């Protein structure tokens, strides 16, 4: 939920796009955003930094926007945290709490938050068009940031070395950074004792999906549910070649000894929809929570929303589970307790609400339709519909008639339900979240998901079923 305080009568937010402003998914007030950056929970506050153009709704002038929340869902947008310059774009990165003050940026009594971000130089007198890693620090819990005078701290002579995710590795008592050589499809592992001086330890890749460039890596340890074991999970975003077309996210699972990551099974896709990219996890938490950018580079720049562009996914709690002979990464949305049960009016219309949660079961041949009926821009009756079908051992999500403005490809999104290479004819239970056209679909066990954006008619939602379908709950 964004803390948006526009005057409804102003010209800043045009009436024809206000219906697409989500309630549960974060958006910037009136500017462009993409990758989430620097996710951290610190002193009970969740911080979301993000790629942001402070001057408009188009990609450019890359800086770090900032928002805070106490519940992951009600966000208050803050002043821009780290501002880009004409010769230095502030690209993606991470934030850590330097509790031991290893960097020397704070004191033992007031250790700093440290942001590690990519400096994307552009015709810079010293660095030309290279990309490297730089630091900024905060001594007031992330409210204001100071650039380190010794930036950049890590250069490779590369124009595509970016997106550092940093964490403290307790067994070796060192900081670990994973960053990408994007066009080489490699994740580079560096280590440091002070966040300033870095040593290359290893590289991972190319492996898994290598059709698109690699971006926004993440590496974290997770317990395997129901066992005393743990594994390391590596996330990698790919710029093209994802299951639904365009950009997406893959993940690997294996071992990590503080220097080298070793994959132990084939990579899998994190989400089978088109609109989850650059997802990373929060630092400073005992559990693993992820937020991603809810868009796709195929059409992100064509978003019809105004004055803002793009949104984040809902926060997702990750779990690592046994799935046959392999491991699977389950994820379900963190949702507020403010949902209340709905009872459709005659004709199937639901009460007008900010967002909807639908729990349903689909057997083979069943279909669930989310339909909105309203007026077109010219005042004529219009409708839009998103259809979730269950043919055999897969889902098909058809958004070909879900938007009043053609932005995304019309091909149905195919979501396989058979995991670990096996087919399934069992009924599938789903949790579907619809938030002003942003839709996230999860199987009830969290092992399969699909995220997608639509731009529907402004009107009440109707839930319609065909064939063997059980609608077990409607809430708003």
XYZ file of C-alpha atoms in Angstrom:
476
model
C 0.000 0.000 0.000
C 1.468 3.325 -1.040
C 1.176 6.490 1.021
C -0.105 8.545 -1.907
C -1.491 11.962 -1.046
C -2.578 13.419 -4.363
C -5.440 15.888 -4.640
C -7.998 13.907 -6.677
C -8.919 17.050 -8.587
C -5.323 17.798 -9.604
C -4.013 17.203 -13.087
C -1.076 15.191 -11.771
C -2.971 11.906 -11.516
C -5.324 11.712 -14.457
C -8.738 10.172 -13.669
C -8.357 7.596 -16.432
C -5.406 5.940 -14.673
C -6.337 6.330 -11.010
C -8.261 3.015 -11.142
C -4.965 1.163 -11.702
C -3.246 2.521 -8.590
C -2.820 -0.626 -6.421
C -3.606 -0.703 -2.729
C -1.338 -3.533 -1.538
C 1.476 -3.304 -4.085
C 3.965 -0.466 -3.623
C 4.146 2.252 -6.270
C 6.040 5.531 -6.243
C 3.810 8.594 -5.959
C 4.501 10.137 -9.340
C 7.721 8.696 -10.772
C 9.277 5.651 -12.413
C 10.547 2.687 -10.384
C 12.084 -0.662 -11.159
C 14.369 -3.036 -9.203
C 13.947 -3.197 -5.418
C 17.260 -2.349 -3.727
C 18.663 -2.451 -0.218
C 15.821 -4.386 1.410
C 16.532 -4.406 5.133
C 14.638 -4.631 8.414
C 16.315 -2.403 10.979
C 15.057 -1.506 14.452
C 11.638 -2.894 13.542
C 11.279 -0.841 10.344
C 11.209 -2.422 6.870
C 13.156 -0.352 4.351
C 12.487 -0.610 0.624
C 14.946 1.221 -1.597
C 14.361 1.044 -5.324
C 15.589 2.121 -8.730
C 13.929 5.462 -9.309
C 13.836 8.401 -11.693
C 13.124 11.306 -9.323
C 12.219 13.569 -12.239
C 9.556 11.639 -14.125
C 7.797 8.430 -15.091
C 10.317 7.290 -17.722
C 13.461 5.253 -17.058
C 16.449 7.548 -16.500
C 18.320 9.665 -13.922
C 18.788 6.483 -11.932
C 18.763 7.087 -8.180
C 17.672 5.207 -5.070
C 14.111 5.916 -4.008
C 13.128 4.997 -0.466
C 10.022 3.854 1.395
C 9.416 2.436 4.880
C 6.794 0.203 6.448
C 5.965 -1.520 9.711
C 4.065 -4.386 8.038
C 5.547 -4.781 4.501
C 2.302 -3.508 2.949
C 1.535 0.044 4.109
C 4.462 2.032 2.719
C 5.432 5.650 3.301
C 7.541 7.121 0.538
C 10.574 9.064 1.784
C 12.898 11.568 0.106
C 15.254 10.123 -2.492
C 18.073 8.386 -0.603
C 21.005 8.435 -3.054
C 20.746 10.776 -6.019
C 22.390 10.091 -9.363
C 24.408 12.660 -11.272
C 24.846 13.343 -15.007
C 27.969 11.131 -14.995
C 26.988 8.518 -12.369
C 23.796 6.506 -12.308
C 23.007 4.867 -8.962
C 22.141 1.329 -10.038
C 20.998 -1.661 -7.977
C 22.567 -2.887 -4.753
C 21.963 -3.754 -1.118
C 22.077 -2.386 2.428
C 23.649 -4.025 5.480
C 23.810 -3.143 9.159
C 27.534 -2.940 9.951
C 26.978 -3.847 13.588
C 30.696 -4.276 14.358
C 31.555 -1.012 12.557
C 34.008 -2.885 10.348
C 33.867 -0.031 7.831
C 34.749 2.629 10.388
C 31.910 4.789 9.069
C 30.231 4.901 12.484
C 31.165 4.159 16.075
C 30.777 1.224 18.430
C 27.852 3.077 20.018
C 26.285 4.057 16.688
C 27.233 1.552 13.971
C 26.195 2.491 10.430
C 23.870 1.213 7.802
C 25.972 0.795 4.654
C 24.578 0.818 1.120
C 26.605 -1.015 -1.516
C 25.408 0.076 -4.966
C 26.579 0.051 -8.551
C 28.017 3.279 -9.901
C 27.060 3.240 -13.584
C 29.440 5.840 -14.972
C 28.480 7.688 -18.138
C 31.197 9.611 -19.983
C 32.927 10.133 -16.660
C 36.345 11.881 -16.953
C 38.003 9.105 -14.904
C 35.888 5.999 -15.375
C 34.340 6.488 -18.805
C 31.352 4.140 -19.138
C 32.513 1.510 -16.664
C 30.386 0.038 -13.893
C 31.703 -0.651 -10.397
C 30.635 -0.818 -6.780
C 30.419 2.141 -4.415
C 29.376 2.820 -0.813
C 27.153 5.230 1.089
C 26.428 5.163 4.808
C 23.759 6.354 7.217
C 24.086 7.112 10.918
C 20.418 8.018 11.449
C 18.677 4.709 10.674
C 18.518 5.294 6.926
C 16.987 8.755 6.911
C 20.015 10.443 5.263
C 22.999 9.037 3.381
C 26.598 10.136 2.870
C 28.685 8.950 -0.087
C 32.049 7.408 0.796
C 34.883 9.688 -0.312
C 36.879 6.727 -1.626
C 34.292 5.554 -4.161
C 34.285 3.425 -6.198
C 35.634 0.624 -4.014
C 35.570 -2.173 -6.607
C 36.217 -1.853 -10.360
C 36.986 -4.492 -13.000
C 37.384 -2.413 -16.139
C 33.923 -3.629 -17.182
C 30.849 -1.813 -18.491
C 28.469 -4.506 -17.173
C 29.638 -5.324 -13.629
C 26.711 -4.588 -11.336
C 24.008 -5.339 -8.758
C 25.938 -6.206 -5.564
C 24.118 -8.156 -2.856
C 26.172 -8.222 0.366
C 25.771 -10.263 3.552
C 27.812 -11.223 6.626
C 29.090 -14.816 6.529
C 29.384 -15.839 10.172
C 31.589 -18.965 9.791
C 34.360 -17.002 8.058
C 33.660 -13.668 9.827
C 33.700 -11.801 6.520
C 31.430 -9.872 4.258
C 30.444 -11.631 1.028
C 29.345 -9.832 -2.139
C 27.661 -11.456 -5.112
C 27.497 -9.286 -8.239
C 27.151 -10.045 -11.944
C 29.131 -9.709 -15.091
C 25.832 -9.345 -16.896
C 26.835 -10.218 -20.448
C 29.120 -13.059 -19.354
C 26.219 -14.688 -17.456
C 28.391 -14.971 -14.372
C 27.941 -14.265 -10.669
C 31.214 -13.098 -9.109
C 31.838 -13.751 -5.405
C 34.024 -11.255 -3.533
C 34.926 -11.168 0.167
C 35.914 -8.365 2.529
C 36.601 -7.712 6.199
C 35.620 -4.021 6.083
C 33.250 -3.418 3.117
C 35.903 -1.213 1.500
C 38.593 -3.621 0.309
C 37.365 -6.599 -1.707
C 39.005 -9.809 -2.956
C 37.682 -11.955 -5.800
C 36.979 -15.452 -4.453
C 35.150 -17.319 -7.244
C 32.660 -17.147 -10.090
C 29.478 -19.082 -10.845
C 28.022 -19.619 -14.307
C 27.086 -19.608 -17.077
C 24.545 -22.179 -15.970
C 20.788 -22.674 -16.201
C 19.067 -20.108 -18.403
C 21.646 -18.086 -20.340
C 19.536 -16.701 -23.183
C 19.242 -13.275 -21.541
C 21.771 -11.244 -19.585
C 22.120 -11.962 -15.853
C 21.221 -9.352 -13.244
C 20.362 -8.842 -9.550
C 21.818 -11.948 -7.846
C 21.052 -12.947 -4.282
C 22.583 -15.674 -2.117
C 21.227 -16.869 1.240
C 21.084 -19.936 3.456
C 17.769 -21.623 4.268
C 16.732 -24.574 6.434
C 15.157 -27.510 4.629
C 11.724 -27.892 6.194
C 11.239 -31.038 8.242
C 14.975 -31.804 8.442
C 18.033 -30.654 10.335
C 19.705 -29.699 7.050
C 20.185 -26.373 5.328
C 21.081 -25.337 1.771
C 22.148 -22.157 0.016
C 19.841 -20.605 -2.575
C 21.081 -18.362 -5.370
C 18.620 -16.140 -7.245
C 19.514 -14.756 -10.673
C 17.326 -12.533 -12.838
C 17.538 -13.039 -16.600
C 16.773 -10.304 -19.106
C 15.129 -12.597 -21.654
C 14.059 -16.192 -22.222
C 11.771 -16.624 -19.189
C 8.783 -19.047 -19.406
C 6.170 -16.389 -20.204
C 8.518 -14.449 -22.488
C 10.928 -11.638 -21.779
C 12.551 -11.176 -18.378
C 12.170 -13.410 -15.319
C 13.955 -15.106 -12.421
C 15.698 -18.440 -11.980
C 17.102 -20.022 -8.832
C 19.764 -22.551 -7.932
C 20.229 -24.555 -4.739
C 23.454 -25.983 -3.395
C 26.345 -25.405 -1.029
C 28.473 -22.385 -0.129
C 31.680 -22.418 1.915
C 32.183 -18.665 2.181
C 33.947 -18.427 -1.177
C 32.492 -20.895 -3.689
C 28.844 -21.656 -4.510
C 28.206 -25.136 -5.943
C 24.847 -25.944 -7.516
C 23.389 -29.350 -6.614
C 20.410 -29.604 -8.966
C 19.153 -28.048 -12.161
C 17.939 -24.470 -12.011
C 14.230 -23.724 -11.735
C 12.082 -20.709 -12.483
C 10.950 -18.759 -9.457
C 7.672 -17.633 -11.034
C 5.910 -18.731 -14.231
C 4.214 -15.418 -14.943
C 5.745 -12.585 -16.941
C 5.879 -9.957 -14.198
C 8.409 -10.857 -11.513
C 11.948 -9.546 -11.960
C 14.949 -8.438 -9.877
C 13.508 -9.941 -6.692
C 15.799 -9.856 -3.661
C 15.447 -10.712 0.015
C 15.504 -8.584 3.155
C 18.588 -8.576 5.351
C 18.248 -8.290 9.104
C 15.526 -10.952 9.378
C 15.331 -14.449 10.827
C 13.015 -15.546 8.001
C 13.425 -15.068 4.259
C 11.171 -12.433 2.682
C 11.366 -11.381 -0.968
C 9.989 -8.469 -2.982
C 10.372 -8.175 -6.758
C 9.629 -5.684 -9.512
C 6.211 -6.481 -10.989
C 6.936 -5.836 -14.637
C 8.763 -7.153 -17.680
C 11.376 -5.443 -19.816
C 9.393 -6.469 -22.909
C 6.832 -3.749 -22.213
C 7.709 -1.933 -18.976
C 8.304 1.353 -20.774
C 4.833 1.150 -22.343
C 2.929 1.145 -19.052
C -0.180 3.370 -19.395
C -0.315 4.395 -15.721
C 0.147 8.044 -14.825
C 1.767 9.847 -13.090
C 3.628 6.763 -11.817
C 5.096 3.806 -13.679
C 5.538 0.246 -12.349
C 4.879 -1.483 -9.038
C 6.465 -4.005 -6.690
C 5.113 -7.490 -6.046
C 3.594 -8.400 -2.731
C 6.179 -9.490 -0.168
C 6.634 -13.263 -0.188
C 7.835 -15.537 2.593
C 10.130 -18.227 1.174
C 10.419 -21.844 2.330
C 12.750 -24.612 1.113
C 11.058 -28.005 0.934
C 11.644 -31.524 -0.268
C 9.851 -32.177 -3.560
C 10.437 -35.783 -4.493
C 14.170 -36.285 -4.933
C 14.816 -32.555 -5.294
C 14.345 -29.350 -3.349
C 11.695 -26.750 -4.170
C 11.399 -23.107 -3.184
C 7.888 -22.355 -1.943
C 6.607 -18.817 -1.618
C 3.303 -17.401 -0.427
C 2.314 -13.749 -0.011
C 2.394 -11.953 3.316
C -1.102 -10.521 3.569
C -2.729 -8.222 6.115
C -5.472 -9.367 8.457
C -7.778 -6.671 7.109
C -9.346 -8.961 4.494
C -13.030 -9.614 5.234
C -15.290 -12.228 3.692
C -17.518 -11.174 0.819
C -20.842 -12.505 -0.418
C -21.535 -11.809 -4.073
C -24.574 -9.727 -4.956
C -27.152 -11.116 -7.405
C -25.364 -11.550 -10.720
C -22.059 -12.366 -9.069
C -20.705 -8.854 -8.508
C -18.499 -8.291 -5.478
C -18.479 -5.209 -3.320
C -16.128 -2.527 -4.597
C -12.903 -2.924 -2.641
C -9.214 -2.131 -2.719
C -8.007 -5.681 -3.375
C -9.428 -9.183 -3.483
C -8.272 -12.599 -2.293
C -9.890 -15.634 -3.892
C -9.276 -19.191 -2.687
C -10.412 -21.788 -5.170
C -9.942 -25.348 -6.337
C -9.697 -26.286 -10.021
C -10.071 -29.765 -11.439
C -9.196 -30.695 -15.014
C -11.525 -28.733 -17.304
C -12.395 -26.046 -14.764
C -12.018 -22.306 -15.321
C -12.196 -19.220 -13.113
C -12.954 -15.863 -14.737
C -12.300 -12.483 -13.124
C -14.507 -10.067 -15.017
C -14.926 -6.321 -14.636
C -17.800 -4.442 -16.233
C -17.833 -0.671 -16.552
C -17.689 2.139 -19.077
C -15.151 2.776 -21.784
C -13.373 6.106 -22.114
C -16.178 7.184 -24.425
C -18.884 6.256 -21.926
C -19.972 3.078 -23.717
C -20.380 -0.195 -21.760
C -17.161 -2.210 -21.679
C -15.763 -5.278 -19.966
C -12.449 -6.975 -19.325
C -11.759 -10.526 -18.216
C -8.875 -12.631 -16.951
C -9.388 -16.387 -17.277
C -7.547 -19.064 -15.287
C -8.106 -22.484 -16.857
C -7.059 -25.977 -15.789
C -6.388 -28.189 -18.830
C -4.637 -31.365 -17.686
C -1.473 -30.928 -15.652
C -1.076 -27.185 -16.171
C -2.753 -23.849 -15.683
C -3.402 -21.442 -18.509
C -3.823 -17.797 -17.563
C -5.399 -15.927 -20.440
C -5.058 -12.139 -20.263
C -5.798 -11.516 -23.940
C -9.027 -9.698 -22.955
C -7.919 -8.494 -19.533
C -6.784 -4.987 -20.467
C -8.423 -2.023 -22.140
C -5.014 -0.843 -23.404
C -2.872 -3.306 -25.363
C 0.533 -3.384 -23.655
C 1.525 -6.995 -23.069
C 1.574 -9.982 -25.469
C -1.720 -11.821 -25.790
C -0.425 -15.406 -25.679
C -1.789 -17.400 -22.714
C 0.600 -17.860 -19.808
C 1.265 -21.578 -19.338
C 1.997 -22.659 -15.761
C 3.111 -26.296 -15.281
C 1.681 -27.967 -12.197
C 3.836 -31.107 -12.369
C 6.932 -30.435 -10.292
C 10.243 -32.277 -10.261
C 9.442 -33.480 -13.784
C 6.207 -35.289 -12.860
C 2.701 -34.705 -14.186
C -0.328 -34.352 -11.945
C -4.049 -34.890 -12.419
C -4.919 -34.021 -8.809
C -7.178 -31.068 -8.040
C -5.197 -27.879 -7.506
C -5.987 -25.359 -4.797
C -5.178 -21.742 -5.621
C -4.844 -18.425 -3.846
C -5.467 -15.523 -6.240
C -4.796 -11.888 -5.322
C -6.298 -9.167 -7.542
C -5.276 -5.579 -6.809
C -6.545 -3.031 -9.366
C -5.370 -5.278 -12.211
C -2.204 -6.631 -10.596
C -2.713 -10.383 -10.203
C -0.630 -12.919 -8.285
C -1.610 -16.597 -8.442
C -0.212 -19.195 -6.012
C -0.892 -22.859 -5.499
C -1.927 -23.366 -1.887
C 1.349 -25.149 -1.089
C 3.304 -22.227 -2.528
C 5.353 -24.367 -4.898
C 3.993 -22.755 -8.071
C 3.216 -19.089 -8.715
C 2.486 -16.699 -11.555
C 2.572 -12.897 -11.398
C 1.043 -10.684 -14.061
C -0.225 -7.177 -14.599
C -3.374 -6.158 -16.446
C -5.131 -2.845 -17.034
C -8.822 -3.658 -16.665
C -12.045 -1.713 -17.016
C -12.903 0.467 -14.030
C -15.841 -1.419 -12.555
C -16.873 -3.975 -9.921
C -15.264 -7.398 -10.002
C -17.318 -10.466 -10.879
C -16.046 -13.980 -10.198
C -17.430 -16.556 -12.645
C -16.793 -20.291 -12.829
C -17.039 -22.922 -15.551
C -16.767 -26.674 -15.086
C -15.314 -28.376 -11.998
C -14.363 -25.395 -9.843
C -14.741 -24.829 -6.097
C -14.704 -21.223 -4.880
C -13.930 -21.661 -1.214
C -13.439 -18.075 -0.147
C -13.864 -14.507 -1.371
C -12.450 -11.677 0.685
C -11.567 -8.060 0.157
